[in-house]
mmCIF file of C-alpha atoms and ligand atoms in Angstrom:
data_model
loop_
_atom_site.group_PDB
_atom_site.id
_atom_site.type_symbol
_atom_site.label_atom_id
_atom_site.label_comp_id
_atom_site.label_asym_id
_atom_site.label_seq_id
_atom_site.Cartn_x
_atom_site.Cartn_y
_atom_site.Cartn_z
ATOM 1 C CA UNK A 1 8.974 34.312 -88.518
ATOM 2 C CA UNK A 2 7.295 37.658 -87.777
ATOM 3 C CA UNK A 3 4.372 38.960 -86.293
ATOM 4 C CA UNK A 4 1.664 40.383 -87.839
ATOM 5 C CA UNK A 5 2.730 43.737 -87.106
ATOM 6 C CA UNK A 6 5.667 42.957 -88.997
ATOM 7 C CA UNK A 7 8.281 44.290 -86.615
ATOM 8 C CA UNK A 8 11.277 42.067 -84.471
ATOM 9 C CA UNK A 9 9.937 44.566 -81.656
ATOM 10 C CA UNK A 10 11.655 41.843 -79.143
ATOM 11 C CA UNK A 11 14.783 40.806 -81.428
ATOM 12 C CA UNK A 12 17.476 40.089 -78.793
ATOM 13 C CA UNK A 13 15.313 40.429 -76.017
ATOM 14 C CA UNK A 14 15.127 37.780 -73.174
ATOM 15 C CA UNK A 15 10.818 37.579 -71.745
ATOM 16 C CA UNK A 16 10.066 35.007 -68.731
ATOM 17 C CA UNK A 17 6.604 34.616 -68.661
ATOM 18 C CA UNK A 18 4.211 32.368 -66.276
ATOM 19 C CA UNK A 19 1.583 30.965 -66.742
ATOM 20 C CA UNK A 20 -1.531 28.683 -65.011
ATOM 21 C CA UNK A 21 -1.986 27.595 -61.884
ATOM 22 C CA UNK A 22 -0.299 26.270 -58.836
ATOM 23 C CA UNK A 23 -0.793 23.143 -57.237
ATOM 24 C CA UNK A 24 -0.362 22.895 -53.473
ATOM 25 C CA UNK A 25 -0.620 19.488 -52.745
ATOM 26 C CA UNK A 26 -2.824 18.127 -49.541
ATOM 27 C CA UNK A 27 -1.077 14.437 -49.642
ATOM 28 C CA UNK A 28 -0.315 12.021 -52.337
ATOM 29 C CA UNK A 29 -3.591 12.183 -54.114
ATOM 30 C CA UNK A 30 -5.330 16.218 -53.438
ATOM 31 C CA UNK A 31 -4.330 19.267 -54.153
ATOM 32 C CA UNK A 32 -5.546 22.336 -54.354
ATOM 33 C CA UNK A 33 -5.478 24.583 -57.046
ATOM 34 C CA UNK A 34 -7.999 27.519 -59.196
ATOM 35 C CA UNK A 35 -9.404 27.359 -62.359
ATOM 36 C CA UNK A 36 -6.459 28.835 -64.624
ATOM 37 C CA UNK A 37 -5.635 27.150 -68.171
ATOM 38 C CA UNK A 38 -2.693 29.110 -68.701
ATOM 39 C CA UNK A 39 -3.776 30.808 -72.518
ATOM 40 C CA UNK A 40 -2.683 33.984 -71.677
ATOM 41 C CA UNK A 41 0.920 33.299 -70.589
ATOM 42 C CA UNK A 42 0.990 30.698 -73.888
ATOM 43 C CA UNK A 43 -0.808 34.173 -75.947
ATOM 44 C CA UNK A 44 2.116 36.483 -74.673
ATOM 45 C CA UNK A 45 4.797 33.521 -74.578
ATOM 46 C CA UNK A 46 4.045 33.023 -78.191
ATOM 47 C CA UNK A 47 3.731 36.551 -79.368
ATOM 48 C CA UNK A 48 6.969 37.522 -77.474
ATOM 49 C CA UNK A 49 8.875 34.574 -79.540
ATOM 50 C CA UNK A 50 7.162 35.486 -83.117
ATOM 51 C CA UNK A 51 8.719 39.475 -82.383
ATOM 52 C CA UNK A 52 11.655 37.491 -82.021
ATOM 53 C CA UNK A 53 12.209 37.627 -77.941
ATOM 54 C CA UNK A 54 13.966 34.486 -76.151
ATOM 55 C CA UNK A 55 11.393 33.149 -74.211
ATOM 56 C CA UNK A 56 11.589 31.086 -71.239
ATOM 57 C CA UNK A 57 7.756 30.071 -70.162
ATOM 58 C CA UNK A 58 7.801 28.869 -65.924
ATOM 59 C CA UNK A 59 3.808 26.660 -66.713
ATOM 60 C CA UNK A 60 1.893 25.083 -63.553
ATOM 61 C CA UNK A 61 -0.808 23.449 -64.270
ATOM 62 C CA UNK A 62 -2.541 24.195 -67.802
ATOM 63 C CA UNK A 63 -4.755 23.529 -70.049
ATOM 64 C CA UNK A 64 -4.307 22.646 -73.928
ATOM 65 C CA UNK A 65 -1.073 22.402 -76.259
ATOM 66 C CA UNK A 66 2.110 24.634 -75.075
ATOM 67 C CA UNK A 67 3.826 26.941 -77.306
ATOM 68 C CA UNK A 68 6.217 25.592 -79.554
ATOM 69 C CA UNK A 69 9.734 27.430 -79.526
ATOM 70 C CA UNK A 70 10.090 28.733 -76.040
ATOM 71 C CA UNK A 71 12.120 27.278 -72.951
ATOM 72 C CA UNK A 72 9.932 25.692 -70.841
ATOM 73 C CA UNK A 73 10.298 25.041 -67.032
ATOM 74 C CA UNK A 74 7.591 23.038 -65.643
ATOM 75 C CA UNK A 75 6.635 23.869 -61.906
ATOM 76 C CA UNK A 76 3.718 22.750 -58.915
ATOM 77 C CA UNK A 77 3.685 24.757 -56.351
ATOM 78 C CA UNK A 78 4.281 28.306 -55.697
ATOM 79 C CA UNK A 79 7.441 27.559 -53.770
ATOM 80 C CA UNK A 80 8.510 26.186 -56.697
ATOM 81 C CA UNK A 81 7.539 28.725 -59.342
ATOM 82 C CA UNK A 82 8.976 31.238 -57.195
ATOM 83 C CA UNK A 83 12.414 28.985 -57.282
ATOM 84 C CA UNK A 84 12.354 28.683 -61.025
ATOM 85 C CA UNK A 85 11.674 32.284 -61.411
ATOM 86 C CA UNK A 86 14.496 33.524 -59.450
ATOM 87 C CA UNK A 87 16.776 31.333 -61.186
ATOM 88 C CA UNK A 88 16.251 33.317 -64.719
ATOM 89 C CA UNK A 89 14.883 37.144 -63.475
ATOM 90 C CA UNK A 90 18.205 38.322 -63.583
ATOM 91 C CA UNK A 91 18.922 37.557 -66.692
ATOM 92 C CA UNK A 92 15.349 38.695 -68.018
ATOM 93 C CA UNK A 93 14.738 42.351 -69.905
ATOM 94 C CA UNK A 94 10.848 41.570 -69.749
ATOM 95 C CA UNK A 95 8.802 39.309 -66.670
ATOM 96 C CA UNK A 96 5.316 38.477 -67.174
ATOM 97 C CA UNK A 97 3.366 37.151 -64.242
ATOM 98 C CA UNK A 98 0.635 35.647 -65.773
ATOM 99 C CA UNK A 99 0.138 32.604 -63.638
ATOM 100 C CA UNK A 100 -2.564 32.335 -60.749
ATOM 101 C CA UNK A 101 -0.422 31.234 -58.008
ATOM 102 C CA UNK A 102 -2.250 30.134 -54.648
ATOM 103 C CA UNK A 103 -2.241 32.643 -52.238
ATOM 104 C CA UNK A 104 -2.557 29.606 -49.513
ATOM 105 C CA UNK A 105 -0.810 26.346 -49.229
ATOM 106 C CA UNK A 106 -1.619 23.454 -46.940
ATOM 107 C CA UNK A 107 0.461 23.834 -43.595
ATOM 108 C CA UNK A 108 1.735 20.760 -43.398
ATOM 109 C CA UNK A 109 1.605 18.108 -46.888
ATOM 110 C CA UNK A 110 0.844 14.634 -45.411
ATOM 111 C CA UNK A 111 3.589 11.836 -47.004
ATOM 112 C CA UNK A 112 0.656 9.192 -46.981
ATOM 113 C CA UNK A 113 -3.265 9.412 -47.778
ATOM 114 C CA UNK A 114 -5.068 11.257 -45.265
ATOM 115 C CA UNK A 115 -7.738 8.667 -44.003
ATOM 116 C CA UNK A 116 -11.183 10.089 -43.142
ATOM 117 C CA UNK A 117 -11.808 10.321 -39.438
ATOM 118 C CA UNK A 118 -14.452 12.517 -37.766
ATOM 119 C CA UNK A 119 -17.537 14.242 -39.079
ATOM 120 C CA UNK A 120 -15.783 17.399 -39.764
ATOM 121 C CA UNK A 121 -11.782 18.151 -40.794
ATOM 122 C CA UNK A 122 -10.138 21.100 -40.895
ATOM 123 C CA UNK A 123 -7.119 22.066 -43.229
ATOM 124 C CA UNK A 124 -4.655 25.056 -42.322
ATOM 125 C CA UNK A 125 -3.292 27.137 -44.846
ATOM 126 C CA UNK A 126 -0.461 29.305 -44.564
ATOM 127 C CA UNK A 127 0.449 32.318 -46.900
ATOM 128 C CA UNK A 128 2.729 31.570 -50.261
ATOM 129 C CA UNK A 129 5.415 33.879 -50.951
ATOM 130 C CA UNK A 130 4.372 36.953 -52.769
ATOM 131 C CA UNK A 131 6.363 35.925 -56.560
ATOM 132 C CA UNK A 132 5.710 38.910 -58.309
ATOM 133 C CA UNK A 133 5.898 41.446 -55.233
ATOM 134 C CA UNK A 134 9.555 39.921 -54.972
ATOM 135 C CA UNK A 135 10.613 40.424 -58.352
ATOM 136 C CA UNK A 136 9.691 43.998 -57.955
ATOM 137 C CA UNK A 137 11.821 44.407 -55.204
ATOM 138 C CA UNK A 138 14.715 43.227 -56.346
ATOM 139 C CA UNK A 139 14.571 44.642 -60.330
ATOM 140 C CA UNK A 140 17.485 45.786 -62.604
ATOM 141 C CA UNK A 141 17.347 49.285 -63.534
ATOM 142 C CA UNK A 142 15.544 48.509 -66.958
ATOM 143 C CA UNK A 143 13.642 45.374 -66.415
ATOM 144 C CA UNK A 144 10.257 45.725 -67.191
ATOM 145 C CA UNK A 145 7.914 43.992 -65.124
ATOM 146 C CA UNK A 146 4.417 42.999 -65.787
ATOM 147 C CA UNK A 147 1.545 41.999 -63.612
ATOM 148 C CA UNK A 148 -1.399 40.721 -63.684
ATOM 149 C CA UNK A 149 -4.903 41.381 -61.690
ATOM 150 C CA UNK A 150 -8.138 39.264 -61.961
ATOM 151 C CA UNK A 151 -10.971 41.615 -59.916
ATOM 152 C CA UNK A 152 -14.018 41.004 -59.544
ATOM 153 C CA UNK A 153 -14.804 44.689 -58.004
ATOM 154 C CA UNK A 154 -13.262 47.792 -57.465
ATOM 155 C CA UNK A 155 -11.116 47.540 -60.748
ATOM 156 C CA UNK A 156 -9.049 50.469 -60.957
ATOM 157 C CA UNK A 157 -8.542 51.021 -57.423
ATOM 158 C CA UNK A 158 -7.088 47.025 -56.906
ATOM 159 C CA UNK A 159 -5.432 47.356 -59.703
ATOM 160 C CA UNK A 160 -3.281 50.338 -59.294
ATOM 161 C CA UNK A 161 -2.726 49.428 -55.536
ATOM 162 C CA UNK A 162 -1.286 46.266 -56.508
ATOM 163 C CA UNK A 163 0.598 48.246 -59.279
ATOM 164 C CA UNK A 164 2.777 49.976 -56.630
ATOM 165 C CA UNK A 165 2.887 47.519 -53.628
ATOM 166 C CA UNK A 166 4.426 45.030 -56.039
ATOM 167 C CA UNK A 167 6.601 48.118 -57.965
ATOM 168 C CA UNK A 168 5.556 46.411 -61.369
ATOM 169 C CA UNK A 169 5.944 48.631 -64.275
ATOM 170 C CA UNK A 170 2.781 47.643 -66.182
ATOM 171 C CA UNK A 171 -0.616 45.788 -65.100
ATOM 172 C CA UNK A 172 -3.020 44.127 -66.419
ATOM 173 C CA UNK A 173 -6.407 44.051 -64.899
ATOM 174 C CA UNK A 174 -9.654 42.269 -65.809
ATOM 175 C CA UNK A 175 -12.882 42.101 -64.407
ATOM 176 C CA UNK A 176 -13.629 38.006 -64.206
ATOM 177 C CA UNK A 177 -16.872 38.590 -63.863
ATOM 178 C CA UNK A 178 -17.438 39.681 -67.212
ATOM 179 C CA UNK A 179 -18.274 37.199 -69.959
ATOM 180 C CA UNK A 180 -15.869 36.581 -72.371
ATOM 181 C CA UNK A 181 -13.004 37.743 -69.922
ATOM 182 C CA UNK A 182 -10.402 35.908 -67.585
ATOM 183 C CA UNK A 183 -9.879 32.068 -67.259
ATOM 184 C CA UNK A 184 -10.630 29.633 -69.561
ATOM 185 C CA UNK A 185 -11.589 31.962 -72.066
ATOM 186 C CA UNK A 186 -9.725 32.872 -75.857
ATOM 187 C CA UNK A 187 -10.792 35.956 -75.212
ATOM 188 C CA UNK A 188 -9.983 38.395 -72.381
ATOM 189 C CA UNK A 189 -11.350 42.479 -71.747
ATOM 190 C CA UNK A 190 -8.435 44.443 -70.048
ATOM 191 C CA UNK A 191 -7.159 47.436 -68.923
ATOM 192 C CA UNK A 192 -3.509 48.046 -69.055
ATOM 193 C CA UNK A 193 -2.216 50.453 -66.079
ATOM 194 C CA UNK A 194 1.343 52.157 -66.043
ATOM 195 C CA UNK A 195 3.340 53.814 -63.143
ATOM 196 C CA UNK A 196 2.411 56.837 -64.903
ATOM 197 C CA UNK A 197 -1.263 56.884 -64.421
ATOM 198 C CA UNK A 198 -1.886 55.938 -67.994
ATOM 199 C CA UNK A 199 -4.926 54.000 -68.794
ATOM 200 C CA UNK A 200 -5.071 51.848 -71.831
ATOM 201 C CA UNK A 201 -8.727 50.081 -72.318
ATOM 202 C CA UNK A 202 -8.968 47.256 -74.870
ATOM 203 C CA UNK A 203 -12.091 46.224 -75.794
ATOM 204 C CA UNK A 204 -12.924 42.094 -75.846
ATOM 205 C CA UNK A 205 -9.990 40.535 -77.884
ATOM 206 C CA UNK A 206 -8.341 37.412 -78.727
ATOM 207 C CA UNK A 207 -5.675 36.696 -76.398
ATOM 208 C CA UNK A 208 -2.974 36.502 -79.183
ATOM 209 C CA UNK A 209 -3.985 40.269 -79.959
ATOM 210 C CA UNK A 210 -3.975 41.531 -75.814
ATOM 211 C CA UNK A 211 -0.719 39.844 -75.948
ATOM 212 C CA UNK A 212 0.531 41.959 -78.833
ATOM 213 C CA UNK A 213 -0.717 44.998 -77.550
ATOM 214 C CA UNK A 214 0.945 44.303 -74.211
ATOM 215 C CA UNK A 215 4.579 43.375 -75.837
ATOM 216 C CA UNK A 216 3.844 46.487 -77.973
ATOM 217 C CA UNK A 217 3.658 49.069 -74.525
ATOM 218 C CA UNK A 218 6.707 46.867 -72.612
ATOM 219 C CA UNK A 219 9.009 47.054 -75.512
ATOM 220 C CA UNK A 220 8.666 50.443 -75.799
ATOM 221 C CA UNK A 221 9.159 50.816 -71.892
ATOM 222 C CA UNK A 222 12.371 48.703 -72.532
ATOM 223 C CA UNK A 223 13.296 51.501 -75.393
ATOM 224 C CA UNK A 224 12.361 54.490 -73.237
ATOM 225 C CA UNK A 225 14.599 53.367 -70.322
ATOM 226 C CA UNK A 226 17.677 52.790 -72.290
ATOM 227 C CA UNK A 227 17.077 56.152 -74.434
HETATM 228 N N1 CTP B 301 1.167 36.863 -57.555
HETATM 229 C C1 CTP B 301 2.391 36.292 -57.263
HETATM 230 N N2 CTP B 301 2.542 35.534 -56.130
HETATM 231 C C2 CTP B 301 1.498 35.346 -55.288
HETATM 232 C C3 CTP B 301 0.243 35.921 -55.582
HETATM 233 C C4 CTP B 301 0.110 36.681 -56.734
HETATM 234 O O1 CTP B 301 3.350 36.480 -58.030
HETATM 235 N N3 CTP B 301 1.679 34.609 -54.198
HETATM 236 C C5 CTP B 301 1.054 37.702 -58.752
HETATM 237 C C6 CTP B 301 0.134 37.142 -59.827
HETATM 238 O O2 CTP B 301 0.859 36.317 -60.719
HETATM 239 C C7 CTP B 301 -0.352 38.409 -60.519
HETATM 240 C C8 CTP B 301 -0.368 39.440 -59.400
HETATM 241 O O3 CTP B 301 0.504 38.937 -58.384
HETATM 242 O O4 CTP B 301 0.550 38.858 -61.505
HETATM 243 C C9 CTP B 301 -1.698 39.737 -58.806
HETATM 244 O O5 CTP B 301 -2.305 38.555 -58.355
HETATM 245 P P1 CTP B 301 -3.675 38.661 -57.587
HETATM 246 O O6 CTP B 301 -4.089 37.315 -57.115
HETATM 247 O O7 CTP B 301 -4.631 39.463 -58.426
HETATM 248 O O8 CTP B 301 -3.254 39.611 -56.346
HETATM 249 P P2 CTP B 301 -2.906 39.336 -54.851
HETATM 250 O O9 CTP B 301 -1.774 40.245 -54.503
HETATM 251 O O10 CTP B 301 -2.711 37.879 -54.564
HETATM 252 O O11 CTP B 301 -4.175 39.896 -54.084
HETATM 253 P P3 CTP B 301 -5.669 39.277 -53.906
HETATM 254 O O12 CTP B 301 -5.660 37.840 -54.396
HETATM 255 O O13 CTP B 301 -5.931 39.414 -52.445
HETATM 256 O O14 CTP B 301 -6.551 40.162 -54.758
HETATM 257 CA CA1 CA B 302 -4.239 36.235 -55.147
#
């Protein structure tokens, strides 16, 4: 099968994308967790597979039917994503970070239901590990890494800070506070950012056609590096 642009842009190619959200569970029965559905990992998972990549999808928690024809690793927390991850970056030419992983989890994860006590209760979080900052600090000369950043301010400046703290090769920020844009959405309004400086502003599209666009600019990354 081919895309519409009717090249094998990723024929040979090995893409790990992810995609959702965490879930750090509380005890048994809570968790917490944000308000991804995971359509624009499945967009690029599914794109990346039709230009004829190898594509192993790491989902947490989503929302609808997943891809058909890619490897997928199903995952909760952000412990465990970042697990699952490691286990297949090195053998990766593209990583996508789609997924909204929890910033927090619950300090401790009680084994039974936590029984309501006094008027008020307190829950600790401590910090996840940073997934995507670690891929960028261990990457192959070649690997293209991708991020992504959901603003709600301050686009640009977020974006391209987060571009270089996490040494990501390409990012993709959108301003949820738009309509039409960011979770939950078919639709999403990005900006693509490069280590170069270079902007690339798409107007409101279909996920399946940022995702193109996207593959498009890493694959050519990928063909740049080994020219
Ligand atoms: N990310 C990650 N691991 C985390 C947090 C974020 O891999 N623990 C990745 C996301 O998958 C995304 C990128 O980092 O590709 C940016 O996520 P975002 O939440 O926008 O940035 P943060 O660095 O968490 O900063 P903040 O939430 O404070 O804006
Ligand atoms: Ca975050």
């Amino acid at each position: 099968e081919r895309y519409a642009g009717g090249a094998q842009l990723l024929a040979g190619r090995k893409v790990l994308i992810t995609a959702g959200g965490t879930v750090e569970r509380i005890d048994p029965v809570r968790f917490l967790t944000n308000d991804s559905s995971g359509r624009m990992g499945f967009a690029i998972a599914e794109t990346a597979r039709r230009m004829g990549a190898e594509v192993t999808l790491v989902a947490g928690r989503t929302e609808g039917p997943l891809p058909g024809g890619v490897n997928v690793i199903r995952v909760q927390s952000a412990q465990d994503m970042l697990e699952a991850v490691l286990a297949e970056a090195g053998s990766s030419d593209i990583i996508v970070k789609a997924a909204a992983v929890a910033d927090y989890r619950p300090a401790m994860k009680a084994d039974q239901k936590i029984k309501k006590s006094e008027h008020t209760m307190t829950l600790e979080l401590v910090k996840n590990p940073d997934i995507l900052q670690t891929l960028g600090s261990r990457k192959k000369d070649g690997q293209v890494l991708v991020g992504f950043a959901a603003e709600t301010e301050r686009l640009e400046e977020h974006a391209m800070d987060k571009l270089v703290r996490k040494n990501c090769d390409l990012l993709v920020a959108n301003d949820v506070s738009k309509p039409g844009s960011g979770f939950g959405t078919e639709t999403n309004e990005v900006r693509i950012f490069d280590r170069n400086g270079n902007v690339e502003a798409l107007p409101l599209l279909h996920k399946l056609e940022v995702a193109e666009r996207l593959l498009e600019l890493a694959a050519a990354r990928l063909r740049r590096s080994e020219a």
